[in-house]
Amino acid sequence: MPAPYAASDQNSRGRRYLESDPNYRGQFQRDRDRIIHSAAFRRLEYKTQVFINHEGDLFRTRLTHSLEVAQIGRAIARALDLNEDLTEAIALAHDLGHTPFGHAGQDALNACMKPFGGFEHNIQSLRVVNRLEKKYAQFDGLNLTFETREGILKHCSKLLAAQFEVGQRFLSGEQPSLEAQLCNLADEIAYNNHDVDDGLRAHLIELDSLRQLDLFGSAFDEVQQLYGNLEKQRLIHEVIRRMINRLVIDLIETSSQRIRTANPSSIEEVRTQPQPLIGFSHPVWTANIELKQFLRQNLYQHFHVRRMTSKAQTVVTGLFEAFFHDPLLLPPSIQYQINLQAETSWRARAIADYLAGMTDRYAFTEYARIFEPEYPA
Ligand code: MG
């Protein structure tokens, strides 16, 4: 039974377009199901998390990352008596707006879009579910509940917040639902841990330096004490499962203590709290920051990752400029969506939507079609 402060069908702020209630499903189950059936969700399979899709079959993609976030999120939601269906819907949708090539792609597209309002993947995720999916007869987008959309828009500048119904909280200083708060941290738990795993698999980071970190080192010592010299793959997995477990348990215990203290009687009282109620204890928060800094310095800045980042920038920037200066290079289906007479900011946004929707491999192919003389157009 969800707690009184959890999101529920009864306390939901509803959908933008009125629809009849689903049969045998709740409102947030319907949201989750619509997300899974969207085209943007299927594309996550071929979008980079850290490693480009063609670098290896075992690395995380945006799709497997999103599934891991949903798994961690659901476990936390159940332990805290929160709404599991809403948690799962937010987790599965949180990265729908990501460009190809991960953060490198987003930074490049943001630079191209600077004169036209910029590009931000969170806002793009909301744009995907609000308007870019075109499959329902009666509305654009997926017509998701307020709570799912609120969870998707996890950051937003004050300048842009006024444009969105779910952006109001960035102006009023309100908190999102507890389900949205926990998805944010489930995302962090998932990517920090799987990036360690993928980084080790790619030999870009080493066990010896990871052992110096609190989170990794304490789990490593425990595994060694229990099992002695394990083969590397088992050792890494035993360490990472302990790290995830420590983070998740700390998050559940700290948050449940904070919820008891604040004692909100409804989701509206969650929204008016001065601080988020979901969070880590101070020692675990510090250990988590240490791991993030390590990954930033040693993995995300590794020359091998930087080289891919640089290629991604070339591809995204090259495609944007080519399409912007000559929209007739766009495939007819996309040209059809762009009114060539319209002002340039409108054209730029349509091109950004097209680029952001691309998978890694589609972007590479488009680039070759346009810039490589030998490649068929
Ligand atoms: Mg994510």
Coordinates of C-alpha atoms and ligand atoms in Angstrom, one line a residue:
M1 CA 0.0 0.0 0.0
P2 CA 1.7 3.3 -1.1
A3 CA 2.2 5.9 1.6
P4 CA -0.1 9.0 1.8
Y5 CA 2.8 11.1 0.5
A6 CA 3.4 8.8 -2.5
A7 CA 2.0 9.8 -5.9
S8 CA -1.3 7.9 -6.8
D9 CA -4.0 7.9 -9.4
Q10 CA -6.2 9.8 -6.9
N11 CA -3.8 12.6 -6.2
S12 CA -2.4 12.9 -9.8
R13 CA -2.7 16.3 -11.5
G14 CA -3.7 14.4 -14.6
R15 CA -3.0 14.6 -18.3
R16 CA -3.0 17.6 -20.7
Y17 CA -5.7 16.1 -22.9
L18 CA -8.6 14.4 -21.1
E19 CA -8.8 10.6 -21.8
S20 CA -11.0 7.9 -20.4
D21 CA -9.4 5.9 -17.5
P22 CA -7.4 2.8 -18.5
N23 CA -8.9 -0.6 -17.9
Y24 CA -7.0 -3.0 -15.6
R25 CA -4.0 -0.6 -15.4
G26 CA -3.2 2.4 -13.3
Q27 CA -2.5 5.9 -14.8
F28 CA 1.3 5.5 -14.3
Q29 CA 1.3 2.0 -15.7
R30 CA -0.2 3.5 -18.8
D31 CA 2.5 6.1 -18.9
R32 CA 5.2 3.5 -18.6
D33 CA 3.6 1.4 -21.3
R34 CA 3.4 4.4 -23.7
I35 CA 7.1 5.2 -23.1
I36 CA 8.2 1.6 -23.9
H37 CA 6.2 1.6 -27.1
S38 CA 7.6 5.0 -28.3
A39 CA 10.1 5.2 -31.2
A40 CA 12.5 7.4 -29.0
F41 CA 12.7 4.5 -26.5
R42 CA 13.8 2.0 -29.2
R43 CA 16.5 4.4 -30.4
L44 CA 18.1 4.3 -26.9
E45 CA 19.5 0.9 -27.9
Y46 CA 21.9 2.6 -30.3
K47 CA 22.9 5.7 -28.4
T48 CA 26.1 6.1 -26.4
Q49 CA 26.2 6.2 -22.7
V50 CA 30.0 6.6 -22.5
F51 CA 31.3 4.2 -25.1
I52 CA 30.1 4.6 -28.7
N53 CA 27.8 1.7 -29.7
H54 CA 30.3 0.1 -32.2
E55 CA 33.1 -0.1 -29.6
G56 CA 31.9 -3.3 -28.1
D57 CA 28.8 -5.4 -27.4
L58 CA 29.1 -5.5 -23.7
F59 CA 29.2 -1.8 -22.9
R60 CA 26.2 0.0 -21.6
T61 CA 24.0 1.8 -24.0
R62 CA 21.3 4.4 -23.1
L63 CA 18.8 1.6 -23.2
T64 CA 20.5 -0.7 -20.8
H65 CA 21.4 2.3 -18.6
S66 CA 17.7 3.3 -18.4
L67 CA 16.8 -0.3 -17.5
E68 CA 19.3 -0.3 -14.7
V69 CA 17.9 3.0 -13.4
A70 CA 14.4 1.6 -13.5
Q71 CA 15.6 -1.5 -11.6
I72 CA 17.4 0.5 -8.8
G73 CA 14.5 3.0 -8.7
R74 CA 11.8 0.4 -8.3
A75 CA 13.7 -1.3 -5.5
I76 CA 14.0 2.0 -3.6
A77 CA 10.4 2.9 -4.3
R78 CA 9.1 -0.4 -2.9
A79 CA 11.2 -0.1 0.2
L80 CA 9.9 3.5 0.9
D81 CA 6.2 2.6 0.0
L82 CA 6.3 5.0 -3.0
N83 CA 4.7 4.6 -6.4
E84 CA 6.7 1.9 -8.3
D85 CA 4.9 2.5 -11.6
L86 CA 5.6 6.2 -11.6
T87 CA 9.2 5.6 -10.6
E88 CA 9.6 3.1 -13.5
A89 CA 7.9 5.5 -16.0
I90 CA 10.3 8.4 -15.0
A91 CA 13.4 6.1 -15.1
L92 CA 12.6 4.7 -18.5
A93 CA 11.9 8.2 -20.0
H94 CA 14.6 10.2 -18.3
D95 CA 17.1 10.0 -21.2
L96 CA 14.7 10.0 -24.2
G97 CA 16.0 13.4 -25.3
H98 CA 19.7 12.5 -25.4
T99 CA 21.5 13.2 -28.6
P100 CA 23.8 10.6 -30.2
F101 CA 27.3 10.3 -28.7
G102 CA 26.2 11.2 -25.1
H103 CA 27.3 14.4 -23.5
A104 CA 29.7 15.2 -26.3
G105 CA 26.8 15.3 -28.7
Q106 CA 24.7 17.4 -26.4
D107 CA 27.5 19.9 -25.9
A108 CA 28.1 20.2 -29.7
L109 CA 24.4 20.7 -30.4
N110 CA 24.0 23.2 -27.6
A111 CA 26.8 25.2 -29.1
C112 CA 25.2 25.1 -32.5
M113 CA 21.8 26.2 -31.0
K114 CA 23.3 29.0 -28.8
P115 CA 21.7 31.8 -30.9
F116 CA 18.4 30.0 -30.9
G117 CA 17.8 29.2 -27.3
G118 CA 20.3 26.4 -26.7
F119 CA 19.8 22.7 -26.4
E120 CA 19.5 20.7 -23.2
H121 CA 18.8 16.9 -23.1
N122 CA 16.3 17.2 -20.1
I123 CA 14.2 19.7 -21.9
Q124 CA 14.5 17.6 -25.1
S125 CA 13.2 14.5 -23.2
L126 CA 10.1 16.5 -22.3
R127 CA 9.8 17.7 -25.9
V128 CA 9.8 14.1 -27.1
V129 CA 7.0 13.0 -24.8
N130 CA 5.1 16.3 -25.2
R131 CA 5.2 16.7 -29.0
L132 CA 7.8 14.9 -31.0
E133 CA 6.2 11.4 -30.8
K134 CA 3.4 11.5 -33.3
K135 CA 1.4 8.4 -33.1
Y136 CA -1.9 9.2 -31.4
A137 CA -4.9 10.4 -33.4
Q138 CA -6.0 13.0 -30.9
F139 CA -2.8 14.6 -29.7
D140 CA 0.9 15.0 -30.4
G141 CA 3.3 13.4 -27.9
L142 CA 2.3 10.7 -25.4
N143 CA 0.0 12.8 -23.2
L144 CA 1.7 11.6 -20.0
T145 CA 0.5 12.5 -16.5
F146 CA 1.8 15.6 -14.8
E147 CA 3.9 13.5 -12.4
T148 CA 5.8 11.6 -15.1
R149 CA 6.6 14.9 -16.9
E150 CA 7.6 16.6 -13.7
G151 CA 10.0 13.7 -13.0
I152 CA 11.5 13.9 -16.6
L153 CA 12.3 17.7 -16.2
K154 CA 14.8 17.3 -13.5
H155 CA 16.8 20.4 -14.2
C156 CA 15.8 23.6 -15.9
S157 CA 17.1 27.1 -16.0
K158 CA 14.8 29.8 -14.6
L159 CA 14.9 31.5 -18.0
L160 CA 13.3 28.4 -19.7
A161 CA 11.2 27.2 -16.7
A162 CA 8.2 29.5 -17.5
Q163 CA 7.7 27.8 -20.8
F164 CA 6.6 24.5 -19.2
E165 CA 3.7 23.6 -16.9
V166 CA 6.1 21.3 -15.1
G167 CA 8.8 24.0 -15.0
Q168 CA 6.9 26.1 -12.4
R169 CA 8.7 24.5 -9.5
F170 CA 12.0 25.9 -10.6
L171 CA 10.5 29.4 -10.2
S172 CA 8.6 28.7 -7.0
G173 CA 11.3 26.7 -5.3
E174 CA 9.1 23.6 -4.8
Q175 CA 10.3 20.0 -4.8
P176 CA 9.1 17.4 -7.2
S177 CA 7.5 14.1 -6.0
L178 CA 9.6 11.7 -4.0
E179 CA 9.5 9.3 -6.9
A180 CA 11.1 12.0 -9.1
Q181 CA 13.7 12.7 -6.4
L182 CA 14.6 9.1 -6.1
C183 CA 14.9 8.6 -9.9
N184 CA 17.5 11.4 -10.0
L185 CA 19.7 9.5 -7.5
A186 CA 19.0 6.1 -9.0
D187 CA 20.4 7.5 -12.2
E188 CA 23.6 8.5 -10.4
I189 CA 23.9 5.2 -8.6
A190 CA 23.5 3.4 -12.0
Y191 CA 25.9 5.4 -14.1
N192 CA 28.7 5.7 -11.5
N193 CA 28.8 2.0 -11.0
H194 CA 28.3 0.9 -14.6
D195 CA 30.9 3.4 -15.7
V196 CA 33.4 1.8 -13.3
D197 CA 32.5 -1.6 -14.8
D198 CA 32.7 -0.5 -18.4
G199 CA 35.9 1.6 -17.7
L200 CA 37.6 -1.5 -16.3
R201 CA 36.4 -3.7 -19.2
A202 CA 37.9 -1.2 -21.6
H203 CA 41.1 -1.1 -19.6
L204 CA 40.8 2.7 -19.3
I205 CA 40.9 2.7 -15.5
E206 CA 42.8 0.3 -13.2
L207 CA 41.9 -1.7 -10.1
D208 CA 44.9 -0.3 -8.2
S209 CA 43.8 3.3 -8.5
L210 CA 40.1 2.5 -7.8
R211 CA 41.2 0.7 -4.6
Q212 CA 42.2 4.1 -3.2
L213 CA 38.6 5.3 -3.2
D214 CA 36.4 4.8 -0.1
L215 CA 33.4 3.2 -2.0
F216 CA 35.4 0.9 -4.2
G217 CA 38.2 0.2 -1.7
S218 CA 36.0 -1.0 1.2
A219 CA 34.0 -3.3 -1.0
F220 CA 37.2 -4.6 -2.6
D221 CA 38.7 -5.4 0.8
E222 CA 35.6 -7.2 1.9
V223 CA 35.5 -9.4 -1.3
Q224 CA 39.2 -10.2 -0.9
Q225 CA 38.8 -11.2 2.7
L226 CA 35.8 -13.5 1.8
Y227 CA 37.1 -15.1 -1.3
G228 CA 40.9 -14.5 -1.6
N229 CA 42.1 -14.3 -5.2
L230 CA 39.0 -14.4 -7.4
E231 CA 39.3 -14.2 -11.2
K232 CA 39.0 -10.6 -12.4
Q233 CA 35.5 -10.6 -13.8
R234 CA 34.0 -12.2 -10.7
L235 CA 36.0 -9.9 -8.5
I236 CA 34.8 -6.8 -10.2
H237 CA 31.2 -7.9 -10.1
E238 CA 31.3 -8.8 -6.4
V239 CA 32.8 -5.4 -5.7
I240 CA 30.3 -3.4 -7.8
R241 CA 27.2 -5.2 -6.4
R242 CA 28.4 -4.3 -2.9
M243 CA 28.9 -0.7 -3.9
I244 CA 25.4 -0.5 -5.4
N245 CA 24.0 -2.2 -2.3
R246 CA 25.7 0.2 0.1
L247 CA 24.4 3.3 -1.9
V248 CA 20.9 1.9 -2.2
I249 CA 20.6 0.9 1.5
D250 CA 22.1 4.2 2.7
L251 CA 19.6 6.1 0.5
I252 CA 16.6 4.1 1.7
E253 CA 17.6 4.4 5.4
T254 CA 18.5 8.1 5.2
S255 CA 15.5 9.0 3.2
S256 CA 13.1 7.1 5.4
Q257 CA 14.5 8.9 8.5
R258 CA 14.0 12.3 6.8
I259 CA 10.5 11.4 5.7
R260 CA 9.6 10.3 9.3
T261 CA 11.0 13.6 10.6
A262 CA 9.3 15.9 8.1
N263 CA 6.1 13.7 8.3
P264 CA 4.4 15.0 5.1
S265 CA 0.7 14.0 5.0
S266 CA 0.3 14.3 1.2
I267 CA 2.2 14.7 -2.0
E268 CA 1.5 18.5 -1.9
E269 CA 3.3 18.6 1.4
V270 CA 6.3 16.9 -0.2
R271 CA 6.3 19.6 -2.8
T272 CA 6.4 22.4 -0.3
Q273 CA 9.4 21.0 1.7
P274 CA 12.4 23.4 1.8
Q275 CA 14.7 20.5 0.8
P276 CA 14.4 17.2 -1.1
L277 CA 13.7 14.4 1.4
I278 CA 15.4 11.7 -0.7
G279 CA 19.2 11.7 -0.2
F280 CA 22.3 10.0 1.0
S281 CA 23.9 10.3 4.5
H282 CA 26.8 12.7 4.6
P283 CA 29.6 10.1 4.6
V284 CA 28.1 8.2 1.7
W285 CA 27.4 11.4 -0.2
T286 CA 31.1 12.3 0.3
A287 CA 32.2 8.9 -0.9
N288 CA 30.0 9.2 -3.9
I289 CA 31.4 12.6 -4.8
E290 CA 34.9 11.1 -4.6
L291 CA 34.0 8.3 -7.0
K292 CA 32.4 10.9 -9.4
Q293 CA 35.5 13.0 -9.4
F294 CA 37.7 10.0 -10.0
L295 CA 35.6 9.0 -13.1
R296 CA 35.6 12.6 -14.4
Q297 CA 39.4 12.8 -14.2
N298 CA 40.3 9.3 -15.2
L299 CA 37.6 8.0 -17.5
Y300 CA 35.6 10.8 -19.1
Q301 CA 38.9 12.7 -19.8
H302 CA 40.8 9.7 -21.0
F303 CA 42.4 10.3 -24.3
H304 CA 40.5 7.4 -25.9
V305 CA 37.2 8.8 -24.7
R306 CA 38.3 12.3 -25.7
R307 CA 39.0 11.2 -29.3
M308 CA 35.5 9.8 -29.6
T309 CA 34.2 13.0 -28.1
S310 CA 36.0 15.0 -30.7
K311 CA 34.7 12.9 -33.6
A312 CA 31.2 13.3 -32.2
Q313 CA 31.6 17.1 -32.1
T314 CA 32.8 17.0 -35.8
V315 CA 29.8 14.9 -36.8
V316 CA 27.1 16.8 -34.9
T317 CA 28.4 20.3 -35.8
G318 CA 29.1 19.4 -39.4
L319 CA 25.6 18.0 -39.9
F320 CA 23.9 20.9 -38.2
E321 CA 25.7 23.5 -40.3
A322 CA 25.1 21.6 -43.5
F323 CA 21.4 21.3 -42.9
F324 CA 21.0 24.8 -41.6
H325 CA 22.7 26.4 -44.6
D326 CA 21.0 24.1 -47.1
P327 CA 17.8 22.6 -45.8
L328 CA 17.3 20.9 -49.2
L329 CA 20.0 18.4 -48.1
L330 CA 17.5 17.1 -45.5
P331 CA 15.5 13.9 -46.3
P332 CA 12.1 14.9 -47.7
S333 CA 10.2 13.6 -44.6
I334 CA 12.1 16.1 -42.5
Q335 CA 11.9 18.9 -45.1
Y336 CA 8.2 18.4 -45.0
Q337 CA 8.2 19.3 -41.3
I338 CA 10.2 22.5 -41.9
N339 CA 8.6 25.6 -43.3
L340 CA 11.5 27.0 -45.3
Q341 CA 9.9 30.4 -45.2
A342 CA 9.7 30.4 -41.4
E343 CA 12.1 32.3 -39.3
T344 CA 15.6 30.8 -38.8
S345 CA 15.1 29.9 -35.1
W346 CA 12.2 27.6 -36.1
R347 CA 14.3 25.9 -38.8
A348 CA 17.2 25.5 -36.3
R349 CA 14.9 23.9 -33.7
A350 CA 13.5 21.4 -36.3
I351 CA 17.1 20.5 -37.3
A352 CA 18.1 20.1 -33.6
D353 CA 15.1 17.7 -33.2
Y354 CA 16.2 15.7 -36.2
L355 CA 19.8 15.5 -35.0
A356 CA 18.9 14.7 -31.3
G357 CA 16.7 11.8 -32.5
M358 CA 19.6 10.2 -34.4
T359 CA 21.3 7.1 -33.1
D360 CA 25.1 7.0 -33.1
R361 CA 25.3 4.9 -36.2
Y362 CA 22.6 6.9 -38.1
A363 CA 24.6 10.1 -37.4
F364 CA 27.8 8.6 -38.7
T365 CA 26.0 7.4 -41.8
E366 CA 24.3 10.7 -42.5
Y367 CA 27.7 12.4 -42.1
A368 CA 29.3 10.1 -44.6
R369 CA 26.4 10.5 -47.0
I370 CA 26.9 14.3 -47.0
F371 CA 30.7 14.8 -46.6
E372 CA 32.4 11.7 -48.1
P373 CA 32.5 11.9 -51.9
E374 CA 32.8 8.2 -52.4
Y375 CA 29.8 7.4 -50.1
P376 CA 26.4 7.0 -51.8
A377 CA 24.1 10.0 -51.0
Ligands
MG1 MG 20.7 8.8 -17.2

